[in-house]
PDB file of C-alpha atoms in Angstrom:
ATOM      1  CA  LEU A   1       0.462  -0.245   0.062  1.00 51.00           C
ATOM      2  CA  LEU A   2       0.699   3.326  -0.713  1.00 54.00           C
ATOM      3  CA  PRO A   3       1.263   5.842   2.776  1.00 57.00           C
ATOM      4  CA  LEU A   4      -1.409   8.387   3.178  1.00 53.00           C
ATOM      5  CA  PRO A   5      -1.121  11.811   2.418  1.00 59.00           C
ATOM      6  CA  VAL A   6      -2.358  12.551   5.848  1.00 56.00           C
ATOM      7  CA  GLU A   7      -1.730  13.238   8.950  1.00 63.00           C
ATOM      8  CA  GLY A   8      -3.726  11.699  12.063  1.00 66.00           C
ATOM      9  CA  ARG A   9      -4.510   8.337  12.708  1.00 70.00           C
ATOM     10  CA  GLY A  10      -8.276   9.047  12.563  1.00 73.00           C
ATOM     11  CA  LYS A  11      -7.947  10.780   9.360  1.00 78.00           C
ATOM     12  CA  ARG A  12      -5.895   7.840   8.004  1.00 78.00           C
ATOM     13  CA  ILE A  13      -9.232   5.619   9.173  1.00 81.00           C
ATOM     14  CA  PHE A  14     -11.434   8.191   6.904  1.00 83.00           C
ATOM     15  CA  VAL A  15      -9.291   7.482   3.271  1.00 83.00           C
ATOM     16  CA  ALA A  16      -8.881   4.500   3.986  1.00 84.00           C
ATOM     17  CA  ARG A  17     -13.021   3.514   4.800  1.00 87.00           C
ATOM     18  CA  LEU A  18     -13.561   6.467   2.150  1.00 89.00           C
ATOM     19  CA  VAL A  19     -11.659   3.903  -0.617  1.00 90.00           C
ATOM     20  CA  LEU A  20     -12.769   0.670   1.365  1.00 87.00           C
ATOM     21  CA  GLY A  21     -16.302   2.130  -0.429  1.00 89.00           C
ATOM     22  CA  ALA A  22     -15.623   3.437  -2.946  1.00 92.00           C
ATOM     23  CA  THR A  23     -13.762  -0.448  -4.174  1.00 91.00           C
ATOM     24  CA  ALA A  24     -17.065  -1.350  -3.001  1.00 89.00           C
ATOM     25  CA  CYS A  25     -18.964   0.698  -5.335  1.00 92.00           C
ATOM     26  CA  ILE A  26     -17.389   0.266  -8.134  1.00 95.00           C
ATOM     27  CA  GLY A  27     -17.053  -3.886  -7.153  1.00 92.00           C
ATOM     28  CA  LEU A  28     -21.012  -3.710  -6.876  1.00 92.00           C
ATOM     29  CA  LEU A  29     -21.152  -1.879 -10.347  1.00 94.00           C
ATOM     30  CA  GLY A  30     -18.562  -4.149 -12.048  1.00 93.00           C
ATOM     31  CA  VAL A  31     -20.847  -6.987 -11.507  1.00 93.00           C
ATOM     32  CA  PHE A  32     -23.998  -5.239 -13.067  1.00 94.00           C
ATOM     33  CA  CYS A  33     -22.481  -4.544 -16.280  1.00 93.00           C
ATOM     34  CA  SER A  34     -21.174  -8.351 -16.216  1.00 91.00           C
ATOM     35  CA  ALA A  35     -25.124  -9.191 -15.815  1.00 90.00           C
ATOM     36  CA  MET A  36     -26.132  -6.767 -18.584  1.00 91.00           C
ATOM     37  CA  ILE A  37     -23.676  -9.088 -20.891  1.00 91.00           C
ATOM     38  CA  TYR A  38     -25.394 -12.053 -20.149  1.00 88.00           C
ATOM     39  CA  HIS A  39     -29.075  -9.685 -21.316  1.00 88.00           C
ATOM     40  CA  ASP A  40     -28.173  -8.389 -23.725  1.00 90.00           C
ATOM     41  CA  THR A  41     -27.825 -11.193 -25.601  1.00 89.00           C
ATOM     42  CA  GLN A  42     -31.178 -11.819 -25.882  1.00 88.00           C
ATOM     43  CA  ARG A  43     -31.058 -15.559 -24.845  1.00 88.00           C
ATOM     44  CA  ARG A  44     -33.868 -15.992 -22.679  1.00 84.00           C
ATOM     45  CA  LEU A  45     -32.331 -18.354 -20.191  1.00 84.00           C
ATOM     46  CA  TRP A  46     -30.968 -14.876 -19.381  1.00 84.00           C
ATOM     47  CA  LYS A  47     -33.330 -12.473 -18.936  1.00 87.00           C
ATOM     48  CA  TRP A  48     -31.827  -9.320 -17.072  1.00 86.00           C
ATOM     49  CA  GLN A  49     -33.631 -10.203 -13.455  1.00 88.00           C
ATOM     50  CA  ARG A  50     -32.882 -13.810 -13.441  1.00 89.00           C
ATOM     51  CA  SER A  51     -28.503 -12.728 -14.413  1.00 88.00           C
ATOM     52  CA  LEU A  52     -28.992 -10.112 -11.511  1.00 91.00           C
ATOM     53  CA  LEU A  53     -30.384 -12.530  -9.391  1.00 92.00           C
ATOM     54  CA  LEU A  54     -27.054 -14.846  -9.894  1.00 92.00           C
ATOM     55  CA  PHE A  55     -24.008 -13.187 -10.400  1.00 93.00           C
ATOM     56  CA  TYR A  56     -24.954 -10.962  -6.593  1.00 93.00           C
ATOM     57  CA  GLY A  57     -26.025 -13.981  -5.317  1.00 92.00           C
ATOM     58  CA  THR A  58     -22.294 -15.418  -6.865  1.00 92.00           C
ATOM     59  CA  SER A  59     -20.588 -12.184  -5.407  1.00 91.00           C
ATOM     60  CA  ILE A  60     -22.294 -12.591  -2.548  1.00 90.00           C
ATOM     61  CA  ALA A  61     -21.232 -16.517  -1.722  1.00 90.00           C
ATOM     62  CA  LEU A  62     -17.332 -16.630  -2.765  1.00 87.00           C
ATOM     63  CA  GLY A  63     -17.415 -12.984   0.076  1.00 84.00           C
ATOM     64  CA  ALA A  64     -19.615 -14.313   2.161  1.00 84.00           C
ATOM     65  CA  GLY A  65     -16.864 -17.590   1.574  1.00 81.00           C
ATOM     66  CA  ARG A  66     -13.023 -15.399   1.618  1.00 77.00           C
ATOM     67  CA  ARG A  67     -14.278 -12.866   4.612  1.00 74.00           C
ATOM     68  CA  GLY A  68     -14.452 -16.725   7.008  1.00 74.00           C
ATOM     69  CA  HIS A  69     -11.864 -17.941   5.341  1.00 70.00           C
ATOM     70  CA  CYS A  70      -9.949 -14.902   6.325  1.00 67.00           C
ATOM     71  CA  CYS A  71     -11.022 -14.650   9.263  1.00 66.00           C
ATOM     72  CA  SER A  72     -10.149 -18.197  10.590  1.00 66.00           C
ATOM     73  CA  PHE A  73      -6.980 -17.426  10.055  1.00 62.00           C
ATOM     74  CA  SER A  74      -7.218 -14.907  13.799  1.00 56.00           C
ATOM     75  CA  ASP A  75      -3.290 -13.832  15.524  1.00 52.00           C
ATOM     76  CA  SER A  76      -3.691 -16.413  17.529  1.00 52.00           C
ATOM     77  CA  SER A  77      -4.549 -19.498  15.687  1.00 52.00           C
ATOM     78  CA  ALA A  78      -1.151 -18.492  13.404  1.00 49.00           C
ATOM     79  CA  ALA A  79       0.816 -18.323  17.367  1.00 50.00           C
ATOM     80  CA  ASP A  80      -0.884 -21.844  17.827  1.00 52.00           C
ATOM     81  CA  HIS A  81      -0.182 -22.391  13.980  1.00 46.00           C
ATOM     82  CA  ARG A  82       2.903 -21.775  14.291  1.00 47.00           C
ATOM     83  CA  LYS A  83       4.293 -23.539  17.564  1.00 51.00           C
ATOM     84  CA  ASN A  84       3.190 -27.216  15.989  1.00 46.00           C
ATOM     85  CA  PHE A  85       6.021 -25.963  13.401  1.00 41.00           C
TER      86      PHE A  85
END
């Protein structure tokens, strides 16, 4: 990560949250655009309602799985894991 050009911990947290929110919005917009590409093909099974549901559902499922995977490695479990090796 690049150092943030702001002073103080509170400002860095604000900027980090701002960047996180912007990243999430851009990601959701990207998923929407991908679903609309499928809709544009005019196929019966790729209507926009179905495509949006499937695309956003997949995004939520993968995001939740990734978050669960990251949270499963807390500092205490990492320390315990290092002791075993």
